[in-house]
Short mmCIF file of C-alpha atoms in Angstrom, two decimals:
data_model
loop_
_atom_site.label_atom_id
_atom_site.label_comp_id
_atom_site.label_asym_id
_atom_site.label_seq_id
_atom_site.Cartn_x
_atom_site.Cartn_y
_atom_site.Cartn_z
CA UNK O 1 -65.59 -33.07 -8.80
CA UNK O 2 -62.98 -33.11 -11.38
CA UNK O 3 -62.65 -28.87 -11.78
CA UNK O 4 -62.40 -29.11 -8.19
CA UNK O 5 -59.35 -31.22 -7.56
CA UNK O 6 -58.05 -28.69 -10.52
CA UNK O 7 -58.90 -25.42 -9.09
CA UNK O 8 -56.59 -27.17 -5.34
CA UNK O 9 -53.63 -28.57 -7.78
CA UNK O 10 -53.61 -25.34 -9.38
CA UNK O 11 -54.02 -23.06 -6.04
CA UNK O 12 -51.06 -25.52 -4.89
CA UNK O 13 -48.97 -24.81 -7.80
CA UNK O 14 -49.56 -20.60 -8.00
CA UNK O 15 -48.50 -21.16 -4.06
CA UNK O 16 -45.35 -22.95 -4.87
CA UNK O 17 -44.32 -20.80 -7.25
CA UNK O 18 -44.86 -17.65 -5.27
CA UNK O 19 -42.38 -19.33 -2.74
CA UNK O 20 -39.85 -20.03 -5.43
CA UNK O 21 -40.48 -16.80 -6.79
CA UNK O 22 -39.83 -15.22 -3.17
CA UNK O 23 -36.67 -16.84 -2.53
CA UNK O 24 -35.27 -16.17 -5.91
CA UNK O 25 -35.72 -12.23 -5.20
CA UNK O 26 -34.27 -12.88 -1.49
CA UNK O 27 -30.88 -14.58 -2.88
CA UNK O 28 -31.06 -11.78 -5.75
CA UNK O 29 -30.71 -9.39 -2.73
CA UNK O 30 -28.07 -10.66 -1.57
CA UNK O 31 -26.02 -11.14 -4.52
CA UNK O 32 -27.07 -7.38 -5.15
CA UNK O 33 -25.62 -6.67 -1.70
CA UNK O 34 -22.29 -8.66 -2.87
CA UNK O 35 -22.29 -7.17 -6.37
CA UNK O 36 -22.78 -3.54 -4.63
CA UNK O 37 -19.58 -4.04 -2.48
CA UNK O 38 -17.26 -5.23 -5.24
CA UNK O 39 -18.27 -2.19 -7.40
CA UNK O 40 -17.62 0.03 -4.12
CA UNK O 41 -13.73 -0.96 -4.67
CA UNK O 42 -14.29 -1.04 -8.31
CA UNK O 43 -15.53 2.41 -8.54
CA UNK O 44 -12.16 3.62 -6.99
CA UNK O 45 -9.70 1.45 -8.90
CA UNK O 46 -12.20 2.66 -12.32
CA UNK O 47 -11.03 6.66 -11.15
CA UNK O 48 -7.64 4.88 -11.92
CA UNK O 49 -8.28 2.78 -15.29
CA UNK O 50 -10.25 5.71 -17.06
CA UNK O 51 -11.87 4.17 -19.67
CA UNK O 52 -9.76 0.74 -19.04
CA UNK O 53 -11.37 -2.47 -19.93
CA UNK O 54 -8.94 -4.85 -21.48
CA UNK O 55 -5.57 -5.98 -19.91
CA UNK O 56 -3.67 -3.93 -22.97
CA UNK O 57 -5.15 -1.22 -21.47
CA UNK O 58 -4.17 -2.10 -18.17
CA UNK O 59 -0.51 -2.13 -19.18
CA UNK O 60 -1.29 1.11 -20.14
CA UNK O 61 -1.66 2.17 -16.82
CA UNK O 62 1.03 0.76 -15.63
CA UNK O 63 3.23 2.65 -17.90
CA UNK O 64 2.67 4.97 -15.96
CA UNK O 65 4.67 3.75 -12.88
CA UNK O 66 8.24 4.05 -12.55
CA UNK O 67 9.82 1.10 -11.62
CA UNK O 68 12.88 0.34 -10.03
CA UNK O 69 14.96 -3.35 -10.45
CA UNK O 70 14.24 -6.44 -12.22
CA UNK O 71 10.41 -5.88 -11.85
CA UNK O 72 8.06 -8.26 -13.47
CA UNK O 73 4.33 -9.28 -15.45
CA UNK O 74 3.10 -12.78 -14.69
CA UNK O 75 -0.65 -12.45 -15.66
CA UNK O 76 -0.56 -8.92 -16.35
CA UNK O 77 0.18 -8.28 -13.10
CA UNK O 78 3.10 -6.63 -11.58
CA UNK O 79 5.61 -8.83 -9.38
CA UNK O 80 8.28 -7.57 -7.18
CA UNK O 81 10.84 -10.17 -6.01
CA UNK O 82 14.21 -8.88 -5.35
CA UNK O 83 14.90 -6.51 -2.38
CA UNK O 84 14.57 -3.07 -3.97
CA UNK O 85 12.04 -4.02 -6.51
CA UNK O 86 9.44 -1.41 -6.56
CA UNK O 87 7.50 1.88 -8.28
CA UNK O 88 7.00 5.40 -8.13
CA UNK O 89 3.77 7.39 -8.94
CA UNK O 90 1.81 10.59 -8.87
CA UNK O 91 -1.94 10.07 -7.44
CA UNK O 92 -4.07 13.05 -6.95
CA UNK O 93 -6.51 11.68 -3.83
CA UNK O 94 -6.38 11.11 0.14
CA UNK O 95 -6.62 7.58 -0.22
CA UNK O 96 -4.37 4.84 -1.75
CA UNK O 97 -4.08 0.93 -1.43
CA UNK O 98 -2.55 -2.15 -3.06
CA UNK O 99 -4.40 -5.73 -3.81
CA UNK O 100 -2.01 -8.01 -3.55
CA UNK O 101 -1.08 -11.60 -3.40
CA UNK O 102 1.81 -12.65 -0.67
CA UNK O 103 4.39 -15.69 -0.78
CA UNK O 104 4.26 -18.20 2.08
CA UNK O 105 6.60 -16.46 4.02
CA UNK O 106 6.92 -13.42 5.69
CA UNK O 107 8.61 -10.09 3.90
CA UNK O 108 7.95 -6.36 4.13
CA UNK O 109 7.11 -3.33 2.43
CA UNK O 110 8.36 -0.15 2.65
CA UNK O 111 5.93 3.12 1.34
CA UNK O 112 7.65 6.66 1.08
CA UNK O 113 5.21 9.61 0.36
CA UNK O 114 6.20 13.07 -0.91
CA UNK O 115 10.13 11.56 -0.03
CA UNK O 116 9.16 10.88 3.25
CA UNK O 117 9.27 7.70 5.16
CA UNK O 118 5.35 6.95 6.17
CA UNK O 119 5.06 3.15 6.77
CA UNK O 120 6.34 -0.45 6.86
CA UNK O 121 3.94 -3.39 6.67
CA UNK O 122 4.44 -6.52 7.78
CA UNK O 123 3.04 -8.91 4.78
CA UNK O 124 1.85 -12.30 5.80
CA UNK O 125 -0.57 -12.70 3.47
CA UNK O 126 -3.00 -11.77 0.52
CA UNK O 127 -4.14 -8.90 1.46
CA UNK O 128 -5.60 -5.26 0.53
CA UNK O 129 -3.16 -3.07 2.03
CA UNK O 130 -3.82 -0.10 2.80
CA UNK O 131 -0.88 3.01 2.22
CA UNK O 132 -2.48 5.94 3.24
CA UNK O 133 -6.29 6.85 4.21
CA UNK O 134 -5.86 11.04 5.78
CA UNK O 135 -3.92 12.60 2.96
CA UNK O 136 -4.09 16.17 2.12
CA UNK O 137 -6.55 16.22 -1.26
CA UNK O 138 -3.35 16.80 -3.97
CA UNK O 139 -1.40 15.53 -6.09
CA UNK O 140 1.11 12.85 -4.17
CA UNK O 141 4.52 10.99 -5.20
CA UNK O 142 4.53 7.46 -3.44
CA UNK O 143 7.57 5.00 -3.57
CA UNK O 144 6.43 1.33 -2.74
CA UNK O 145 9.37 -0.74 -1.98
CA UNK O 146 9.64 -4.57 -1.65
CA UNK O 147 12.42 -4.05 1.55
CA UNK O 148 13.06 -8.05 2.18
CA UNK O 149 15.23 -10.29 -0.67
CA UNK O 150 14.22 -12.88 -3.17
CA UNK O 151 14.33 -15.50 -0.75
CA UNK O 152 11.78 -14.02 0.91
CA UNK O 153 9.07 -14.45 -1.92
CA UNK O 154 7.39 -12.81 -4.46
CA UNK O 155 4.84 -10.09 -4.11
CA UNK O 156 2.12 -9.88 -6.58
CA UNK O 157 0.26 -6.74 -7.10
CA UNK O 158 -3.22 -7.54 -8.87
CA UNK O 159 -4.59 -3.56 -8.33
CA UNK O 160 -3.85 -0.03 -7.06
CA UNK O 161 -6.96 1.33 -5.41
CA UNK O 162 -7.48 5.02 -4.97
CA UNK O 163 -10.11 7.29 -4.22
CA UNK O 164 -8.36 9.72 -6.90
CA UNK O 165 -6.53 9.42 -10.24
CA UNK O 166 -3.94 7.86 -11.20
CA UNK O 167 -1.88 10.53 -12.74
CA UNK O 168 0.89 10.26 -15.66
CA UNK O 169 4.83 10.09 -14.53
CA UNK O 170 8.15 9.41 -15.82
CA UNK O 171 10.82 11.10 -13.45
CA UNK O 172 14.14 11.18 -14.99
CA UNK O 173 17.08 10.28 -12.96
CA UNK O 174 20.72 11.83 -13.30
CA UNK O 175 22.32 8.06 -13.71
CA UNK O 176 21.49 4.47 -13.53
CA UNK O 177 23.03 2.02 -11.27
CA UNK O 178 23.11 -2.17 -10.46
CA UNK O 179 24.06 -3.69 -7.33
CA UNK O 180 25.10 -7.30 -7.48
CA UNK O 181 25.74 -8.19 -4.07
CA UNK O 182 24.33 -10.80 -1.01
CA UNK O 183 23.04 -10.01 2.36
CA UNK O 184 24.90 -6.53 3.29
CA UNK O 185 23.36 -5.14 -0.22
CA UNK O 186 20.18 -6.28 1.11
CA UNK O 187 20.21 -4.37 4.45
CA UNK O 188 20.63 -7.98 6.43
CA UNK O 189 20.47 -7.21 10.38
CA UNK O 190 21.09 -3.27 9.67
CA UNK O 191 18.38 -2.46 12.08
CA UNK O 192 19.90 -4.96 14.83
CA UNK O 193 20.84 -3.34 18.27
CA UNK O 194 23.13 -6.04 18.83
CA UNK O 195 25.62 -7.90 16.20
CA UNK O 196 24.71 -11.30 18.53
CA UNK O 197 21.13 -11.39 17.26
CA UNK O 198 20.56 -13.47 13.98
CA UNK O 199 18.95 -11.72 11.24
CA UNK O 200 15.55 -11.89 10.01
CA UNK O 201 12.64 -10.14 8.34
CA UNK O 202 12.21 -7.68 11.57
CA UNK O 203 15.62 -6.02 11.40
CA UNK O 204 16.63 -6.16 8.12
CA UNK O 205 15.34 -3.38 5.27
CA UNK O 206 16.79 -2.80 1.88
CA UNK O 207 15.87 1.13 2.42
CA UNK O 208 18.20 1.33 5.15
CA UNK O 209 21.56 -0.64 3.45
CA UNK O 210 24.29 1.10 1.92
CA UNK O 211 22.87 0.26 -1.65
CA UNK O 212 19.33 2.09 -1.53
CA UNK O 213 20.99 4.89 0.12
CA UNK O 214 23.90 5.34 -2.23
CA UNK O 215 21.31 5.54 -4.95
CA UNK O 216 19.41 7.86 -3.33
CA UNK O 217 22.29 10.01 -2.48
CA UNK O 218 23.16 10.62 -5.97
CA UNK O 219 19.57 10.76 -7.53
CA UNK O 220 19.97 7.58 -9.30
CA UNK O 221 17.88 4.99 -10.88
CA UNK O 222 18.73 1.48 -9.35
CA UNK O 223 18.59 -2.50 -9.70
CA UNK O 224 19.31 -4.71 -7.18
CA UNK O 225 20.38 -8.55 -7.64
CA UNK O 226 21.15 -9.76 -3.95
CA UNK O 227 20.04 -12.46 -1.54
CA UNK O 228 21.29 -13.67 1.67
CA UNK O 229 24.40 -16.14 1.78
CA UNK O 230 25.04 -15.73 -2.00
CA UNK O 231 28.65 -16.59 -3.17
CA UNK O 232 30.34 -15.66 -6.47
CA UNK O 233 29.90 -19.09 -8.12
CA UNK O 234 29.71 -21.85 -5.40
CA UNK O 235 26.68 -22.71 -4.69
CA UNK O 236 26.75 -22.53 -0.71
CA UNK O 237 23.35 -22.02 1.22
CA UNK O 238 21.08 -20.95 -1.47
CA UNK O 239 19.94 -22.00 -5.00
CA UNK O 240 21.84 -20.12 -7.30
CA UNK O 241 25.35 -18.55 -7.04
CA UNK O 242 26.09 -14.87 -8.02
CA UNK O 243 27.07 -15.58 -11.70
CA UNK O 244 23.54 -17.51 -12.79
CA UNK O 245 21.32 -15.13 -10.70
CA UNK O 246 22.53 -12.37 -12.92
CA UNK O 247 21.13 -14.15 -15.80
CA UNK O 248 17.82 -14.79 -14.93
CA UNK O 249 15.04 -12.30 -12.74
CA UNK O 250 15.85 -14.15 -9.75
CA UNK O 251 15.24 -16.98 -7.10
CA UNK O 252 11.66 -17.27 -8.17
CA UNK O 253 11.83 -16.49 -11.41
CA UNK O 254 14.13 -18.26 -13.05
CA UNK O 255 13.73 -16.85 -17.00
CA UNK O 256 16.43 -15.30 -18.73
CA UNK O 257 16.71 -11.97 -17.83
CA UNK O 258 16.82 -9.49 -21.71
CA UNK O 259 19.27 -6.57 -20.06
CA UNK O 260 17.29 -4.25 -22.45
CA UNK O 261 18.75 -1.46 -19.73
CA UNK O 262 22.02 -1.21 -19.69
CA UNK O 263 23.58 0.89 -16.55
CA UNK O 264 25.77 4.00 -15.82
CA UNK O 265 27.53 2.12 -13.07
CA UNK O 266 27.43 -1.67 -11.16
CA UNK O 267 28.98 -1.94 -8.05
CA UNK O 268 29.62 -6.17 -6.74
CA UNK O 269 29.87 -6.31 -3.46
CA UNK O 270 30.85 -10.05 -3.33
CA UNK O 271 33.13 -12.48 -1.47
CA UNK O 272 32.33 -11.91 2.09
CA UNK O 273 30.27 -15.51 1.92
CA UNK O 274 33.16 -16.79 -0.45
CA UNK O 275 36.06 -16.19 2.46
CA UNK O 276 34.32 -18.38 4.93
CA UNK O 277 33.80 -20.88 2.31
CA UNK O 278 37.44 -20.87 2.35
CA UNK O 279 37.50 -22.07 5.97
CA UNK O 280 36.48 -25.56 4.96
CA UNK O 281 37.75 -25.32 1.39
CA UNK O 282 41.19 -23.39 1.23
CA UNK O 283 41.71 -24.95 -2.11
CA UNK O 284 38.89 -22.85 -3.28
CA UNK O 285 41.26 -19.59 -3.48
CA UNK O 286 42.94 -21.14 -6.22
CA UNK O 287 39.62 -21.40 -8.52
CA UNK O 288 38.23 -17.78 -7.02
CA UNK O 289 40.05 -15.45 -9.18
CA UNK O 290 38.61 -16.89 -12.42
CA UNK O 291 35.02 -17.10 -11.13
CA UNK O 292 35.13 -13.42 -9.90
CA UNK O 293 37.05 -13.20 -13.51
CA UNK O 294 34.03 -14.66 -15.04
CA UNK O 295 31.35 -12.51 -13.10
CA UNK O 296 32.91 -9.29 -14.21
CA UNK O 297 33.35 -10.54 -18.07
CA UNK O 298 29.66 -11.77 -17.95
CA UNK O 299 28.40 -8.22 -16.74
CA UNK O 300 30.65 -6.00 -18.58
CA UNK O 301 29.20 -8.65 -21.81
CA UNK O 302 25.85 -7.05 -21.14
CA UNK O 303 26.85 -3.19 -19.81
CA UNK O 304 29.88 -2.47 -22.40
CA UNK O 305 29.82 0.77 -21.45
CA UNK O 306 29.54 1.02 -17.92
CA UNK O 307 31.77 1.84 -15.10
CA UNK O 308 32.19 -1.01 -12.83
CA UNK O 309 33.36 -0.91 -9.37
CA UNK O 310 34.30 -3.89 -7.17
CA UNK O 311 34.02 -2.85 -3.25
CA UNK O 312 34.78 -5.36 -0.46
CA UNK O 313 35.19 -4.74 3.27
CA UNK O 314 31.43 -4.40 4.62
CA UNK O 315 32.15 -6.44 7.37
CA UNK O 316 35.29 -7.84 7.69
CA UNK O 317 38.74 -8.20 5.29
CA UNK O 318 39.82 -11.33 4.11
CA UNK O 319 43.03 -10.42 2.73
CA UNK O 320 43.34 -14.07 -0.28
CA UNK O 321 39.76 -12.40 -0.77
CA UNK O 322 40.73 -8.70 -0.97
CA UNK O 323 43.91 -9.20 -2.76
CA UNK O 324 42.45 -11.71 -5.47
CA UNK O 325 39.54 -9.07 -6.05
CA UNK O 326 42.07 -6.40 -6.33
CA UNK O 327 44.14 -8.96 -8.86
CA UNK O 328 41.15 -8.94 -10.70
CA UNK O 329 40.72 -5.48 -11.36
CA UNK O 330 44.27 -4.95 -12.31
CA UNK O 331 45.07 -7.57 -15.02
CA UNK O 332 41.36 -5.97 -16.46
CA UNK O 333 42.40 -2.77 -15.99
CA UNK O 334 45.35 -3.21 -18.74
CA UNK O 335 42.59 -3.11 -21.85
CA UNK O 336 39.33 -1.60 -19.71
CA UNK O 337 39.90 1.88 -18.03
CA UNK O 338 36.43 1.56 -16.37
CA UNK O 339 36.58 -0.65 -13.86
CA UNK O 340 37.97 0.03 -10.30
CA UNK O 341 38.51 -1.46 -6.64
CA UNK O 342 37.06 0.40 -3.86
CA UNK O 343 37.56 -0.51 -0.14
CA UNK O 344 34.60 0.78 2.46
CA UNK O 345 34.78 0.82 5.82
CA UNK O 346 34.08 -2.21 8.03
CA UNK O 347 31.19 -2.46 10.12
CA UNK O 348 30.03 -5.32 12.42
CA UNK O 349 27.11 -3.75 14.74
CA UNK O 350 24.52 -5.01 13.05
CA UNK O 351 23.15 -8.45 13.60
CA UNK O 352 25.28 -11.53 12.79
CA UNK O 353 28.18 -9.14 12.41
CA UNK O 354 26.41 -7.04 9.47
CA UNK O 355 26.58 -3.37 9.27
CA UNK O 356 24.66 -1.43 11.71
CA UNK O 357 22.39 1.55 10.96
CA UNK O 358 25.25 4.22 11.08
CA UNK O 359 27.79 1.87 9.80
CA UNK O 360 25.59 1.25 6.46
CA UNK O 361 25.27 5.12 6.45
CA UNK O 362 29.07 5.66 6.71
CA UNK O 363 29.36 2.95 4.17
CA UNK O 364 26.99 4.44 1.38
CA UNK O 365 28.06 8.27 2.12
CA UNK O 366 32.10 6.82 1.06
CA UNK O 367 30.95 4.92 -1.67
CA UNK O 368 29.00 8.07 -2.55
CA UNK O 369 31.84 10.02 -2.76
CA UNK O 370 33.77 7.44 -4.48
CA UNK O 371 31.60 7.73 -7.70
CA UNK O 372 31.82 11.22 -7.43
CA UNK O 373 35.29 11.70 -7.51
CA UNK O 374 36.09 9.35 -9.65
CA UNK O 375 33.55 8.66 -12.08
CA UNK O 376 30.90 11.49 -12.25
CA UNK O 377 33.43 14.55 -11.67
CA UNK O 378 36.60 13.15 -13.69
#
């Protein structure tokens, strides 16, 4: 009686465990399933990392990206923040995408492929974004731009996902230049048909200001440190004013900034938001001269041997503005040969009175020419 009620507990106990037994192989499956799609993506980013398996490594990689403006690491992972902010590089594939993480708000992203314009992409959120999917099976130069400002967020890029190789590249660029400017060196409401609409993420893009375009016209390097509203050093509508965001990364990153590059030329294009601060504070004009005194002194500190050239007129002329600017400039000019006042074109089209497409054009083509004449040909 006794081996029988052992030969049912044990019968009951083999039965159980089969069942356990069962289900751990079913949720195995899955996880399999799981496991077999993350090494799908993984197998494409590994044609990138060859042989990469520790974040040193990783860096490695990235050396191999040229990057343009005050780009940054926060985990080991690349950040662009300012307007501008961005990287070159060579991939030999059809297919290439980014994995990255989004701020809160809404800002775009420009991709240029073989110097080309191919897409711009809406970011919302964190996302795998995909560049390009049909390309010809060669080697490929992409530009990836962050196109909206600092006050627009951060973007994070945790990995570059190809279905090729990443492959090594260090273009060389006749000169380097820094723009330290506010919303018109940002592209603010270029794309606007009308100058009555406000401006916002939809028709403004970096790529199409007179900054990005300048650069590009004379096959230069650049840095941009811009955001909307910005004023030399009052602190109007946003954060920081001109004079501490030089110091740091920017909005969002607020840690000293090393200057370990120091520039051919900087151009400020400031005191457009400073003129209608003198509206409700005409007092101010009196205090301007030695704040734009103290921008200039703070980046010729950390460029003491580039050419720096103060340009005003974007949208409209101020003329305490204009002529305190051009003050500036002169008393400096007395011990520094390499610093100069240009005046561009005005240009209101855009929206809230910013430059328009063509005006931006006309803008960077003259300021083009400028540095030309005057610095690269003298």
């Amino acid at each position: 009686m006794k081996r029988s009620r052992y030969k049912i507990i044990n019968i009951i106990l083999i039965v159980v465990m089969v069942f356990i037994l069962s289900s751990c192989a079913k949720n195995t499956s899955s996880e399999a399933n799981t496991s077999s799609d993350n090494l799908a993506i993984q197998s494409e980013t590994d044609n990138i990392n060859t042989n990469n398996d520790t974040n040193k490594e990783e860096t490695k990689f990235y050396d191999n990206l040229k990057f343009f403006g005050r780009v940054y690491y926060k985990n080991d992972k690349i950040v662009l923040d300012h307007c501008g902010t961005g990287f070159e590089l060579s991939f030999t594939g059809t297919t290439l995408s980014l994995d990255l993480e989004s701020a809160p708000t809404t800002t775009l992203m420009d991709f240029i492929v073989d110097g080309e314009f191919y897409k711009s992409v809406k970011i919302t959120r964190n996302a795998i974004v995909k560049i390009s999917n049909d390309l010809e099976n060669k080697e490929h130069i992409v530009r990836v731009i962050k196109s909206a400002s600092t006050a627009a967020g951060a973007i994070t890029i945790n990995n570059i996902i190809t279905d090729g190789t990443i492959n090594e590249y260090n273009k060389e660029y006749d000169l380097s230049i820094e723009f330290v400017g506010d919303s018109i060196t940002c592209g603010a409401g270029v794309l606007c048909a009308s100058n009555s609409e406000n401006t916002n993420y939809i028709n403004s893009d970096v790529t199409f200001a007179y900054s990005y375009i300048c650069a590009n016209l004379l096959n230069a390097e650049y840095s941009m440190t811009s955001t909307e509203g910005i004023c030399v050093k009052i602190n109007n509508s946003v954060p920081l004013n001109s004079i501490d965001m030089y110091k740091v990364y920017s909005l969002n990153n607020r840690t000293e900034y090393p200057f370990n590059k120091k520039q051919d030329i900087v151009v400020i294009n400031l005191g457009t938001n400073d003129s209608s601060h003198f509206i409700s504070n005409p007092s101010y004009k009196n205090e301007f001269y030695n704040d734009y005194l103290e921008l200039i002194n703070l980046i010729r500190e950390n460029n003491p041997d580039s050419e720096i050239i103060c340009i005003y007129g974007h949208m409209w002329t101020n003329n305490d503005v204009r002529n305190i600017i051009k003050k500036v400039v002169s008393d400096l000019s007395a011990t520094d040969n390499k610093i100069h006042y240009f005046q561009v074109s005005s240009d209101m089209n855009g929206g809230a009175g910013h430059p328009g497409k063509a005006g931006a054009l006309k803008q960077d083509e003259e300021l083009a020419q400028y540095i030309k004449d005057n610095i690269l040909n003298k």
